[in-house]
Coordinates of C-alpha atoms in Angstrom, one line a residue:
M1 CA -0.1 14.0 -19.5
A2 CA 2.8 15.4 -18.4
S3 CA 6.8 13.7 -19.7
S4 CA 8.4 11.0 -18.5
A5 CA 11.1 13.5 -16.6
R6 CA 10.7 13.1 -12.6
T7 CA 11.8 15.3 -10.3
V8 CA 14.5 13.2 -8.1
A9 CA 12.6 12.1 -4.9
L10 CA 13.4 14.2 -1.7
P11 CA 16.0 12.9 0.6
L12 CA 14.7 10.9 3.6
A13 CA 13.7 12.2 6.7
E14 CA 15.6 11.9 9.7
P15 CA 13.7 9.2 12.3
R16 CA 12.6 11.8 14.8
R17 CA 10.9 13.7 11.5
V18 CA 8.8 10.6 11.0
P19 CA 4.8 11.5 12.0
L20 CA 4.2 9.7 15.1
K21 CA 0.5 8.6 13.6
L22 CA 2.4 6.9 10.9
S23 CA 4.9 5.6 12.9
L24 CA 2.4 4.0 15.4
M25 CA 0.1 2.6 12.8
H26 CA 3.2 0.8 11.1
W27 CA 3.8 -1.3 13.9
W28 CA 0.3 -1.9 14.2
R29 CA 0.0 -3.5 11.5
N30 CA 3.7 -4.9 10.7
G31 CA 4.6 -5.6 14.2
H32 CA 7.5 -3.2 14.4
F33 CA 8.6 0.5 13.9
P34 CA 9.6 1.6 10.6
D35 CA 12.9 2.7 9.9
L36 CA 12.4 5.2 7.5
A37 CA 16.0 6.7 7.4
Q38 CA 17.5 3.3 5.9
P39 CA 14.4 1.6 4.8
T40 CA 15.1 -1.9 3.6
R41 CA 11.6 -3.8 3.9
F42 CA 8.8 -3.2 1.0
N43 CA 6.7 -1.8 3.6
E44 CA 8.6 1.1 4.9
L45 CA 9.7 1.9 1.3
V46 CA 6.3 2.3 0.4
Q47 CA 5.9 4.5 3.6
A48 CA 9.0 6.5 2.8
R49 CA 7.6 7.0 -0.9
K50 CA 4.5 8.1 0.7
L51 CA 6.5 11.0 2.6
H52 CA 9.1 12.3 0.7
D53 CA 8.7 11.8 -3.0
R54 CA 7.0 14.3 -5.3
D55 CA 7.5 12.8 -8.3
P56 CA 4.9 14.7 -11.0
R57 CA 3.9 11.8 -12.3
L58 CA 2.4 10.0 -10.1
P59 CA -1.1 11.9 -9.6
Q60 CA -1.7 11.4 -12.7
L61 CA -1.0 7.5 -13.2
A62 CA -3.1 7.3 -10.4
D63 CA -6.6 9.2 -11.4
K64 CA -8.3 6.9 -13.1
V65 CA -10.0 8.9 -15.6
A66 CA -6.3 10.5 -16.9
V67 CA -4.4 7.5 -16.7
K68 CA -6.3 6.0 -19.4
E69 CA -4.7 8.0 -22.0
H70 CA -1.8 6.6 -21.1
V71 CA -2.3 3.3 -21.2
A72 CA -4.3 3.4 -24.6
R73 CA -0.7 5.2 -25.4
R74 CA 1.5 2.5 -24.1
L75 CA -0.7 -0.6 -24.6
G76 CA -3.5 0.2 -27.3
A77 CA -6.9 1.5 -26.7
E78 CA -8.2 -2.0 -26.6
W79 CA -6.8 -2.6 -22.6
V80 CA -9.1 0.1 -21.7
I81 CA -12.2 0.0 -20.0
P82 CA -14.2 2.3 -21.9
T83 CA -15.4 5.2 -19.4
L84 CA -19.1 5.4 -19.8
W85 CA -19.4 9.4 -17.9
H86 CA -17.2 11.5 -15.7
G87 CA -17.6 13.9 -13.8
T88 CA -18.8 15.7 -10.0
E89 CA -22.9 15.6 -10.7
L90 CA -24.3 12.3 -10.9
P91 CA -27.6 12.3 -12.7
K92 CA -31.0 11.6 -10.3
A93 CA -31.4 7.9 -12.1
P94 CA -28.9 5.8 -13.9
E95 CA -28.3 6.7 -17.6
W96 CA -25.9 3.9 -18.6
P97 CA -26.4 0.2 -19.9
L98 CA -26.7 -2.4 -17.3
P99 CA -24.3 -3.7 -15.7
F100 CA -22.3 -0.8 -14.5
V101 CA -19.9 0.2 -11.9
L102 CA -19.6 3.5 -10.0
K103 CA -15.9 4.8 -8.6
S104 CA -14.2 7.7 -7.5
S105 CA -11.4 9.0 -9.8
H106 CA -9.5 10.1 -7.1
G107 CA -9.4 7.0 -4.6
C108 CA -9.6 3.6 -3.8
C109 CA -12.5 0.8 -2.2
Q110 CA -14.5 3.4 -3.5
C111 CA -17.0 1.6 -6.2
A112 CA -20.9 0.7 -6.1
F113 CA -21.9 -2.3 -8.3
V114 CA -25.5 -1.4 -10.1
R115 CA -26.1 -4.8 -11.8
T116 CA -30.1 -5.2 -12.2
G117 CA -31.2 -1.2 -11.7
E118 CA -33.2 -2.6 -9.0
E119 CA -30.3 -0.7 -6.6
D120 CA -31.2 2.1 -4.1
W121 CA -29.9 4.3 -6.6
P122 CA -30.4 7.3 -4.4
A123 CA -28.3 6.1 -1.7
I124 CA -25.8 5.3 -4.5
R125 CA -25.5 8.8 -4.8
R126 CA -25.2 9.7 -1.2
R127 CA -22.5 7.4 -1.2
A128 CA -20.6 9.2 -4.0
E129 CA -21.2 12.5 -2.5
G130 CA -19.3 11.2 0.5
W131 CA -16.5 10.7 -1.6
L132 CA -16.3 13.6 -3.0
K133 CA -16.1 15.3 0.1
Q134 CA -13.8 13.0 1.8
R135 CA -10.0 14.4 1.7
Y136 CA -8.7 10.7 0.6
G137 CA -5.1 9.7 1.7
A138 CA -4.9 12.6 4.4
I139 CA -5.2 9.8 7.2
L140 CA -2.4 7.6 5.9
D141 CA 0.3 10.5 4.4
E142 CA -0.5 9.4 0.9
W143 CA 0.8 12.7 -0.5
L144 CA 0.0 11.7 -4.0
Y145 CA -4.4 11.8 -3.3
S146 CA -4.1 15.2 -2.3
E147 CA -2.9 16.4 -5.7
L148 CA -6.2 15.0 -7.3
K149 CA -9.2 16.7 -8.1
P150 CA -12.6 14.5 -6.8
G151 CA -14.5 12.6 -9.2
L152 CA -16.5 10.1 -10.9
L153 CA -16.6 7.9 -13.5
V154 CA -18.7 4.8 -14.8
E155 CA -17.5 2.1 -16.5
P156 CA -19.0 -1.2 -17.7
F157 CA -19.3 -3.9 -15.6
I158 CA -16.6 -6.6 -16.8
G159 CA -17.2 -9.7 -14.5
D160 CA -18.9 -12.7 -15.8
E161 CA -22.9 -13.7 -14.6
G162 CA -22.2 -10.8 -12.1
A163 CA -19.2 -11.6 -10.1
L164 CA -16.0 -9.7 -9.8
P165 CA -13.3 -10.6 -11.9
V166 CA -10.3 -12.0 -10.7
D167 CA -7.6 -9.1 -10.0
Y168 CA -3.9 -9.8 -11.3
K169 CA -1.5 -7.6 -9.6
F170 CA 1.9 -7.2 -10.9
F171 CA 4.8 -6.1 -8.7
V172 CA 7.2 -4.3 -11.0
F173 CA 10.6 -3.1 -9.9
G174 CA 12.6 -1.3 -12.3
G175 CA 10.4 -2.6 -15.2
R176 CA 10.4 -5.9 -14.2
V177 CA 7.8 -7.7 -13.0
E178 CA 8.6 -10.1 -9.9
F179 CA 5.6 -11.0 -8.2
I180 CA 2.2 -11.5 -8.8
Q181 CA -1.1 -11.1 -6.4
V182 CA -4.1 -12.7 -7.3
D183 CA -7.4 -11.8 -5.5
T184 CA -10.6 -13.3 -6.1
D185 CA -13.6 -13.5 -4.6
R186 CA -13.2 -9.9 -3.8
E187 CA -17.0 -9.0 -2.8
H188 CA -17.7 -12.0 -1.0
D189 CA -15.4 -14.1 0.3
H190 CA -12.1 -12.6 -0.5
K191 CA -8.9 -14.4 -0.8
R192 CA -5.1 -13.8 -2.6
V193 CA -2.6 -16.1 -3.4
I194 CA 1.5 -14.7 -4.5
F195 CA 3.1 -16.3 -7.2
D196 CA 6.6 -15.3 -8.6
R197 CA 6.8 -14.4 -12.4
R198 CA 6.5 -18.1 -13.6
W199 CA 3.5 -19.0 -11.7
R200 CA 4.8 -21.0 -8.7
A201 CA 3.0 -20.2 -5.7
L202 CA 4.9 -18.7 -3.0
P203 CA 4.2 -19.6 0.9
C204 CA 3.6 -15.7 1.3
E205 CA 0.3 -14.5 2.9
L206 CA -0.1 -10.8 2.4
Q207 CA -2.8 -9.1 4.7
F208 CA -4.9 -12.2 4.3
R209 CA -5.2 -15.5 5.2
V210 CA -5.6 -17.4 2.0
E211 CA -6.9 -20.5 1.7
R212 CA -4.5 -22.6 0.1
R213 CA -5.9 -23.7 -3.6
E214 CA -5.1 -23.9 -6.7
V215 CA -5.6 -20.4 -8.9
P216 CA -5.7 -21.5 -12.9
R217 CA -2.5 -19.4 -15.0
P218 CA -4.3 -17.0 -16.9
A219 CA -4.3 -17.6 -20.5
A220 CA -2.3 -14.3 -21.3
L221 CA -0.1 -14.1 -18.5
Q222 CA 3.4 -13.7 -20.6
R223 CA 1.3 -10.6 -22.8
M224 CA 0.1 -9.4 -19.5
I225 CA 3.6 -9.6 -18.1
E226 CA 4.9 -7.7 -20.9
A227 CA 2.0 -5.1 -20.3
A228 CA 2.8 -4.3 -16.9
E229 CA 6.4 -4.0 -18.0
T230 CA 6.2 -1.4 -20.3
L231 CA 4.1 0.3 -17.8
G232 CA 6.0 -0.1 -14.9
R233 CA 9.6 1.0 -17.1
G234 CA 10.9 4.2 -15.8
F235 CA 9.8 3.6 -11.7
E236 CA 11.6 1.9 -8.9
F237 CA 8.1 0.3 -8.5
V238 CA 4.8 0.3 -9.4
R239 CA 2.2 -2.4 -9.0
V240 CA 0.1 -2.6 -12.2
D241 CA -3.2 -4.3 -11.8
L242 CA -4.5 -5.9 -14.9
Y243 CA -7.7 -8.1 -15.1
E244 CA -8.0 -11.4 -18.0
I245 CA -12.0 -11.0 -19.8
G246 CA -12.7 -14.0 -21.6
E247 CA -8.6 -14.5 -22.5
R248 CA -8.3 -10.6 -23.0
P249 CA -6.3 -8.7 -20.6
M250 CA -7.5 -5.5 -19.7
F251 CA -6.1 -2.9 -17.6
G252 CA -7.5 -1.7 -14.2
E253 CA -5.3 0.8 -12.6
L254 CA -1.4 1.5 -11.5
S255 CA -0.9 1.6 -7.7
F256 CA 2.2 3.0 -5.9
Y257 CA 1.2 2.7 -2.4
P258 CA 0.3 -0.7 -2.3
G259 CA -2.1 -1.5 0.8
S260 CA -0.2 1.9 2.0
G261 CA 2.6 0.2 3.2
L262 CA 0.1 -1.3 6.0
D263 CA -1.0 -4.8 4.6
R264 CA 1.5 -7.4 6.3
F265 CA 3.8 -10.2 5.0
R266 CA 3.8 -13.3 6.8
P267 CA 6.1 -14.6 7.3
A268 CA 7.8 -11.2 7.3
H269 CA 10.6 -12.4 5.5
F270 CA 9.1 -11.5 2.6
D271 CA 8.6 -8.2 3.1
A272 CA 12.4 -7.7 3.5
L273 CA 12.5 -9.9 0.2
F274 CA 10.3 -7.2 -1.7
G275 CA 12.5 -5.1 -0.4
E276 CA 15.5 -6.3 -1.9
H277 CA 13.9 -6.1 -5.4
W278 CA 12.8 -2.8 -5.0
L279 CA 16.5 -1.4 -3.7
R280 CA 18.0 -3.4 -6.3
A281 CA 16.0 -1.6 -8.9
R282 CA 17.2 1.5 -7.2
A283 CA 20.3 0.5 -7.4
L284 CA 20.8 0.1 -11.0
S285 CA 19.2 3.1 -12.0
P286 CA 19.4 5.7 -9.3
D287 CA 18.2 8.8 -11.7
W288 CA 14.7 7.1 -12.3

């Protein structure tokens, strides 16, 4: 793992240098063209990071295999989901205890769940071969993924009775958690609720139109906040994804481009509010 030293992000581009494709995509998803000369909204800041920030730590910490060593050093090995296997050549038949999950180590939303052993393994292998061939991140100008070597990994399935665990996503600005995105029922009926750090639900929708309902406060919330802040220290912004398995918190992943800057906030002023926290972190520590 590289040292904590980072190179200073490159200056923001002039508006005319912003890729037209990215600008149009942002307009389509967010309802306005991005101001990347002086970004103030959260999604604009994500776009600016994609285009200009070449911090060498980002690819290493986005790699789903490499990041585990970093997390184990910072938080302890008990926070890390074991890796049963990683590589690029899957066996002709699965060799790991059921249930397990197969993921790409170099991208997002590329996974297959094997719960019973009755799944179509040849079809899963073909899907995984496609993940390895794909130039992940190129379409949305996500630089850090271009620095990752394509790979696969297998982990034990950590959900309860075959259901995916609740996903707790901590928005960490300058080493402080400000917001928590909670995703439930992700496989069949995806729902999302946004909380502040005191577990007060906010009237905010982020991409998904949420079902207004109570989401239980995790028993390990304070430990999860402390862990997210430990992992987020030294960055203007990072989203730290965690799980709680039987009151035991576990690490998921780090995200430096949430939603690729394209997940729409409703009402729109929350896009500005999240951006204010990012800019405040930058102002307090301009030499991250």
